[in-house]
Each structure stands twice: as C-alpha cells, then as structure tokens.
Short mmCIF file of C-alpha atoms in Angstrom, two decimals:
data_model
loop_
_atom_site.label_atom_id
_atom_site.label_comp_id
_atom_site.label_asym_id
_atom_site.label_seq_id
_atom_site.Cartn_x
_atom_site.Cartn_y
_atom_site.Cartn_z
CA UNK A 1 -15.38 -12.69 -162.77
CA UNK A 2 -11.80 -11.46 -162.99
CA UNK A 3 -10.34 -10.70 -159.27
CA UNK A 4 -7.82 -7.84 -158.55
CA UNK A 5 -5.63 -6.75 -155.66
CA UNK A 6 -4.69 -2.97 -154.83
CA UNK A 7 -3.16 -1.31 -151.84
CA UNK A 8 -5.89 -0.30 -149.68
CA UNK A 9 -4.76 3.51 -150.28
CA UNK A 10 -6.35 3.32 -153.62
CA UNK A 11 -9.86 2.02 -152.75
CA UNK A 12 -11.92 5.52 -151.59
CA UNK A 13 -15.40 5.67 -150.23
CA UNK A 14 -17.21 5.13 -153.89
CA UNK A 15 -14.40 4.39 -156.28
CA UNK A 16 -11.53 2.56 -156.43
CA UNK A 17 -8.01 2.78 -158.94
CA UNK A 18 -6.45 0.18 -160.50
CA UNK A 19 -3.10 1.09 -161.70
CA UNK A 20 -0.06 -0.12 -163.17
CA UNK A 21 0.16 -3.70 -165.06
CA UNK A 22 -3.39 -4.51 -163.85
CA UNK A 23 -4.54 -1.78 -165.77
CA UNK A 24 -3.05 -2.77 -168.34
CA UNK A 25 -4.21 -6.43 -168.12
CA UNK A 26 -7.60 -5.13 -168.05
CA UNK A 27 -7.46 -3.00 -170.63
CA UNK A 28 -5.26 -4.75 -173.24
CA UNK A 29 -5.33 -8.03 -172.27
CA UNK A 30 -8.87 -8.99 -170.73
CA UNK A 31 -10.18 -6.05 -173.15
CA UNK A 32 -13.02 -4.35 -171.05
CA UNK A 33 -15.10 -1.41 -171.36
CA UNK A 34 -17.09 0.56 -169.06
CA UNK A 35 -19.77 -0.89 -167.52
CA UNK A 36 -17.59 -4.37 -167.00
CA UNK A 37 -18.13 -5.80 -163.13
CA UNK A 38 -14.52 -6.76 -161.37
CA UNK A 39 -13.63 -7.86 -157.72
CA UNK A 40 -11.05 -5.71 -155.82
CA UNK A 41 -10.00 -6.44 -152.85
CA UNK A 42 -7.25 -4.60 -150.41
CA UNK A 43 -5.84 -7.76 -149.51
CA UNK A 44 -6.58 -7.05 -145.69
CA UNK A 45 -10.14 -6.59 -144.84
CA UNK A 46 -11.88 -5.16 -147.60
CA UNK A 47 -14.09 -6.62 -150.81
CA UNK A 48 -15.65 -5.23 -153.24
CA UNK A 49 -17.98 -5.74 -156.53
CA UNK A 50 -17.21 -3.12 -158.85
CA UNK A 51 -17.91 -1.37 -162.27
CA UNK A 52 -15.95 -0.15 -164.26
CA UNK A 53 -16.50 3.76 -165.67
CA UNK A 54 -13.24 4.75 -167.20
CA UNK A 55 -10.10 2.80 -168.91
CA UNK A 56 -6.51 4.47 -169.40
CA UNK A 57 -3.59 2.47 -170.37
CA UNK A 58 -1.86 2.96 -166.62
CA UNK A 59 -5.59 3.46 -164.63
CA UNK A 60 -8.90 2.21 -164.41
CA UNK A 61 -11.41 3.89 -162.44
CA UNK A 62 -14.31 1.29 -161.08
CA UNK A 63 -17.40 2.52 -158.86
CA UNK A 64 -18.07 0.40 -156.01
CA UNK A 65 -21.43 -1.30 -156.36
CA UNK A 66 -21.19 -3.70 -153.27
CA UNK A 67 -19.07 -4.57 -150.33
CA UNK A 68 -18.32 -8.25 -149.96
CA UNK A 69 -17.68 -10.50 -147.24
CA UNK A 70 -14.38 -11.99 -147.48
CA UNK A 71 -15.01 -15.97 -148.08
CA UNK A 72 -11.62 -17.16 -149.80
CA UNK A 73 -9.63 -17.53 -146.98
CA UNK A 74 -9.18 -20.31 -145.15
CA UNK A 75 -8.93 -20.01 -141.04
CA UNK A 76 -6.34 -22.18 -140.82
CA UNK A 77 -2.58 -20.09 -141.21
CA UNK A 78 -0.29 -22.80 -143.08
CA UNK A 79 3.27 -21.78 -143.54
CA UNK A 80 5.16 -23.35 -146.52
CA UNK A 81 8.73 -23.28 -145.23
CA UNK A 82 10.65 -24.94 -148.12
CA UNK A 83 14.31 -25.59 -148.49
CA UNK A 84 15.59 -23.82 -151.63
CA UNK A 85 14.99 -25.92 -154.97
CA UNK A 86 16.64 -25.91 -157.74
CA UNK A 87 15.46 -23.95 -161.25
CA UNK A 88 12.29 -22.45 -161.16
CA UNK A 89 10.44 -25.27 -159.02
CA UNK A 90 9.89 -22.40 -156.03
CA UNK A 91 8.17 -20.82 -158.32
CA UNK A 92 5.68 -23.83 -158.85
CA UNK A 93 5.80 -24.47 -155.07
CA UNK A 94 4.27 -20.91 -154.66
CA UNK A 95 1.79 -21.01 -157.22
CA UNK A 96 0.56 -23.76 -156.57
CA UNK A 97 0.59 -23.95 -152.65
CA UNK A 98 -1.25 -20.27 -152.70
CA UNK A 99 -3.51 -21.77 -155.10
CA UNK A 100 -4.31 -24.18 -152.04
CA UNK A 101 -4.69 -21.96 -149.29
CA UNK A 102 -1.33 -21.49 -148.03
CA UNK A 103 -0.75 -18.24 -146.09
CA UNK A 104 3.19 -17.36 -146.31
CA UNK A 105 6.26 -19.00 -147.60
CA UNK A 106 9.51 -19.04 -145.90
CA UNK A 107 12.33 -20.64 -148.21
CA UNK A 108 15.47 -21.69 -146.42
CA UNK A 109 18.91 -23.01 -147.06
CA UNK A 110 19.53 -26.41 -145.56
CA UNK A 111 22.49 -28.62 -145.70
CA UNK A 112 21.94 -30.16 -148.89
CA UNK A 113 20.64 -27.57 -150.40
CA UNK A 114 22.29 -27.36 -154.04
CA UNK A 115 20.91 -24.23 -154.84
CA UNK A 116 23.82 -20.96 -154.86
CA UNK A 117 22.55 -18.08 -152.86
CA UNK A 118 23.19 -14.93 -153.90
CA UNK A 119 22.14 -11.98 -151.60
CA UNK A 120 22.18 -9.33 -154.35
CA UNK A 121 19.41 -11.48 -156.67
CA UNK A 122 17.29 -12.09 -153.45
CA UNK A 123 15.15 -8.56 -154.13
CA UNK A 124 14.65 -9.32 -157.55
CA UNK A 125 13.86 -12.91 -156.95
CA UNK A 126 12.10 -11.91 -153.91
CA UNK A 127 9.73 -9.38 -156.54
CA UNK A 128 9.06 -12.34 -158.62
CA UNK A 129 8.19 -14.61 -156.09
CA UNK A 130 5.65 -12.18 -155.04
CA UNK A 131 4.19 -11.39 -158.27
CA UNK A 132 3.49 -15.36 -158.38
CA UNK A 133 1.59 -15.37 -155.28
CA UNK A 134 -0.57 -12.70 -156.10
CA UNK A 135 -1.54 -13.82 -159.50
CA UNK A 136 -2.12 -17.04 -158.09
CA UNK A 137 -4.35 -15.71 -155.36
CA UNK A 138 -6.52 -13.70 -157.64
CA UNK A 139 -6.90 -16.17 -159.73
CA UNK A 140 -7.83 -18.58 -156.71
CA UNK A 141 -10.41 -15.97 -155.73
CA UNK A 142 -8.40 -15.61 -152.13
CA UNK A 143 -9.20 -12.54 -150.51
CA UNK A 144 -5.21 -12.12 -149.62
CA UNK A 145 -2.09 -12.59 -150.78
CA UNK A 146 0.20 -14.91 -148.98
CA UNK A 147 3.51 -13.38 -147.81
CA UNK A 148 6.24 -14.66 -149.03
CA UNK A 149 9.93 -14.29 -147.38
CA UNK A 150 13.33 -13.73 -148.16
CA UNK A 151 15.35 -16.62 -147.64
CA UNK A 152 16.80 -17.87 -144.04
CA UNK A 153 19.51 -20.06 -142.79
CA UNK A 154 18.70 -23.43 -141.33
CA UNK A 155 19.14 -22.00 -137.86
CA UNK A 156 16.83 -19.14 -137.79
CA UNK A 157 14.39 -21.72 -138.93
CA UNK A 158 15.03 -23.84 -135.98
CA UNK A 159 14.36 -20.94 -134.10
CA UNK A 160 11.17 -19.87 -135.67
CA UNK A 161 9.52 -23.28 -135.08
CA UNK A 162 8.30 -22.39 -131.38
CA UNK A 163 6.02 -20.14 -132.89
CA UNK A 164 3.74 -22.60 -134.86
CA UNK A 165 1.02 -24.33 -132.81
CA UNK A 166 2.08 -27.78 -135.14
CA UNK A 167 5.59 -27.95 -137.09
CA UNK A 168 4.93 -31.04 -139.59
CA UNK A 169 8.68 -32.13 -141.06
CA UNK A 170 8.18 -33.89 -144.21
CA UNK A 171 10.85 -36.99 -144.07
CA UNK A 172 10.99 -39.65 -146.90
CA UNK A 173 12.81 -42.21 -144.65
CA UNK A 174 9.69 -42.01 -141.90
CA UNK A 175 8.95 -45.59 -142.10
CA UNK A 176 6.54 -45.03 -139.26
CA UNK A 177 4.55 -42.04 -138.04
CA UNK A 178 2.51 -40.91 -141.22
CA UNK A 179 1.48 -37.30 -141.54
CA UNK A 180 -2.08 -38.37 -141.54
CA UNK A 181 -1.30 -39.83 -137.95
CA UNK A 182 -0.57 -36.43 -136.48
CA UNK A 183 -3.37 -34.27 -138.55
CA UNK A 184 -6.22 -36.21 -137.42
CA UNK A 185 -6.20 -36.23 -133.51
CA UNK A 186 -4.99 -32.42 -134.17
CA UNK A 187 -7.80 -31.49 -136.14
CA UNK A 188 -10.42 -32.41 -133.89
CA UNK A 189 -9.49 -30.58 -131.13
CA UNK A 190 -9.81 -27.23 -133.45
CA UNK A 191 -12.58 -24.72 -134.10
CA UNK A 192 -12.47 -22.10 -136.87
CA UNK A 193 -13.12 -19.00 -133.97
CA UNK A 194 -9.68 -19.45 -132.80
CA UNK A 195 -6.57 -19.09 -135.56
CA UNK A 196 -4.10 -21.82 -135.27
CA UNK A 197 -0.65 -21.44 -136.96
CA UNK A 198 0.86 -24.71 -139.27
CA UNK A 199 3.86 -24.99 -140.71
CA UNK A 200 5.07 -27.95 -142.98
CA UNK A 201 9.01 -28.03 -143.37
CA UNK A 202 9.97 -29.58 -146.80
CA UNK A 203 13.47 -30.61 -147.61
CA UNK A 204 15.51 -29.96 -151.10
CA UNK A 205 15.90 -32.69 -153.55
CA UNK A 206 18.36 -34.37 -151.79
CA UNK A 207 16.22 -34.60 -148.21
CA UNK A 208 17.15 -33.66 -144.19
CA UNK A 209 20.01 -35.38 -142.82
CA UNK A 210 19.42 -37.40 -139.92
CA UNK A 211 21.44 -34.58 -137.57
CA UNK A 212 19.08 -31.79 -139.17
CA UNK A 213 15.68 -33.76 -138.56
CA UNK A 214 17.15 -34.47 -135.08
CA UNK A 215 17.12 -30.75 -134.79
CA UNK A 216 14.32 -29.75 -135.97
CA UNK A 217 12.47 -32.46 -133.79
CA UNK A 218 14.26 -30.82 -130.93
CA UNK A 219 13.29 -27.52 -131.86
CA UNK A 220 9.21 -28.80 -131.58
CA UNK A 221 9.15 -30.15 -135.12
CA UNK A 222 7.27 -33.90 -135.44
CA UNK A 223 8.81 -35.85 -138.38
CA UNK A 224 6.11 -37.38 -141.10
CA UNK A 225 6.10 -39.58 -143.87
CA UNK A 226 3.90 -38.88 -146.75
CA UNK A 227 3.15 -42.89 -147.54
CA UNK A 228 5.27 -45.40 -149.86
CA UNK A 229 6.13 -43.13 -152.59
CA UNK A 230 8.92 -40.86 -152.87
CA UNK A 231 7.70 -37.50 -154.14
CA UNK A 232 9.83 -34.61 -155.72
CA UNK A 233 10.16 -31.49 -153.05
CA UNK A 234 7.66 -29.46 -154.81
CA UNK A 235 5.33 -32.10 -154.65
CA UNK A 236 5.71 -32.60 -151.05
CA UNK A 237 5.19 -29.10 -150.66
CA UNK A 238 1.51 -29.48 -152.27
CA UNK A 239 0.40 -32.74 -151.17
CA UNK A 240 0.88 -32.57 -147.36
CA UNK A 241 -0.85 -28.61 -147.61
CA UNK A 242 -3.78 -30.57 -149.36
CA UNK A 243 -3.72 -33.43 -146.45
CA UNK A 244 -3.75 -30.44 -144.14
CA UNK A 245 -6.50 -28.49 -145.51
CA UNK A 246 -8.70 -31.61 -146.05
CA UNK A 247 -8.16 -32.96 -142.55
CA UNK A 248 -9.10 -29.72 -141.46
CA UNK A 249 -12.20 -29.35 -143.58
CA UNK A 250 -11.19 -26.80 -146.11
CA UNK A 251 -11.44 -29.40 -148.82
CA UNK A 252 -14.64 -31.14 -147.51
CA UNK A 253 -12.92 -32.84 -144.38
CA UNK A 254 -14.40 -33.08 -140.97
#
C-alpha cells in the first residue's frame, strides 16, 4: 500500500489533503480513484489508513478510516555524518542509509575532501537531498523522514561528537579494533525504553588523515575497521549502519 508524508497542518480530525507533486503522483502516476486505501503519516506522531474520496490534479482529499501505531521506526537514532563525495554518490548514501533506518545525515567537508563547495547551490542541493530521503522513507514504510543537514566544516563536527552516546569513525587502515568489537559489548547494555544517539563518521574517497582521526578520537570518536576489504565511502556509509542495526536487533540481532 502506497505510503505518503504531509505536514501535520493538513491532516484534520476526519480528512486529510495531499497536495502538490504527491497529488500528482497519485493521480497521474499511481492512477487511483476514489475509494483507493493510502497511508499518511505527519512524519511526527501521527498514522493513518485512509480512503480516498476526491482526486484533483494539485489535491487529494482521503477520509481517515484508522489511526495507526507508528512501527517503522527504529529506537535506535543513527546519524550518518559523511564527508562530502563526489557526483551524485550522497545522493545514494541517503537513499539508501534512510532506506536502513538511519535518522539524520550530516555531510561535512574534511581535508581530503575533493568535492568544491559552493554556498549558493547548498539550498538547492540541500532541497534535493531532502526530497531523496523522503521518497526513500515512504517507500521504506518509515513513519519519519530523516533530517538531513546542510553541510559543516570538519571542526564543528569535532565539536558535535560529545553529543552522541557512541561516535563510530570508519578507518580503512584500522588493522585492529573492528567495528563489530565496539557494537557488541555496546549493544547489550541497551534497552529500547531509553533512546540512545549513534553516529558513524565516514571519510571521502580518499580517507581521514592520521592528524584528523587523531582528532576525532580526541573529540570522543573510537576508530573502526570494517574487515579486510576496502569499500567505496558510500558503501561504508551502508554497511557499518547495517552492522549497527543488526547488532542492535533491528535486523534480527540480539
């Protein structure tokens, strides 16, 4: 069953509006009618099965038939801070990574970061980026989207790690402490009634220098490998969220 997000303004106390592009997705592109069954959700707190009772090209008006309980979520809040990449592979890194369970995204330039940032493309980027993570999410069935950032410098990132109960620094030339090494004696001190905040800090192509995962290790940050191979940063992205969500038992862990 398709899945849609609105602002919560436009759910009311038997109806709720879909407007814009998702009307038109559901008009033109999915092709319903009246009497069709969605999902809406606010992307906060509220769920909803719905039918559908009348189609314009820029609004559909859906009854509410039943409120749901919000299941697609997972408890633990994993932030995908990821050095800038080059071409469109952010894009993937989003898609995918919401896909997962992620719950925000905070890009960042690093030192060997190849990527040219431009302040006056970061809103329009910034849009797009967005758009990715909520298509992503409804098609995930997540009952939120994940927020996504604008781009920081490598210093306000050091100083944003104290805020994260577990900073996990992807390094390819950790020849010793594996990621699974930390994840496992954290995990089993955790319960889903209390939220715990993860982030995993990927490089760019080109890695961390040694003075930058020195910092980041001072900053509370514990360096992991992610075994033998060398994976491409928006791989590394996606497999050590999937580690972390399994270990965790959103995948069938613990």
């Amino acid at each position: 069953m398709q899945r849609y997000f609105v602002e919560p303004v436009q759910f009311g106390d038997r109806e709720v509006m879909i407007v814009g592009e998702d009307a038109r997705h559901i008009g033109r592109v999915m092709r319903s009618k009246p009497g069709d069954k969605l999902i809406v959700s606010d992307g906060v707190s509220r769920e909803v099965l719905a039918e559908i009772t009348f189609i314009e090209p820029q609004q559909v008006t859906a009854t509410i038939i039943e409120e749901l309980a919000a299941t697609g979520e997972p408890w633990l809040q994993v932030t995908v801070a990821q050095s800038l990449p080059k071409g469109d592979k952010m894009e993937t890194v989003i898609q995918k990574c919401t896909e997962i369970g992620a719950a925000s995204f905070l890009p960042f330039l690093s030192e060997r970061t190849v990527v040219q940032y431009d302040s006056k493309k970061e809103e329009k980027r910034l849009a797009r980026w967005q758009k990715i993570a909520k298509e992503a999410a409804e098609q995930a069935h997540r009952s939120k989207i994940p927020a996504v950032e604008l781009p920081v410098k490598w210093d306000e990132l050091l100083a944003a790690l104290p805020g994260y109960d577990l900073v996990c620094l992807c390094y390819e030339k950790e020849d010793g402490q594996q990621l699974r090494d930390v994840l496992q004696p954290f995990a089993a001190g955790l319960t889903p009634e209390k939220t715990v905040n993860v982030a995993v800090v990927v490089g760019p192509e080109g890695g961390f220098s040694e003075a930058e995962v020195k910092e980041a290790e001072a900053a509370g940050a514990v360096s992991v490998g992610l075994g033998q191979r060398i994976l491409r940063t928006e791989t590394a992205a996606m497999a050590a969220l999937t580690c972390i969500m399994y270990e965790t038992g959103e995948m069938g862990g613990i």
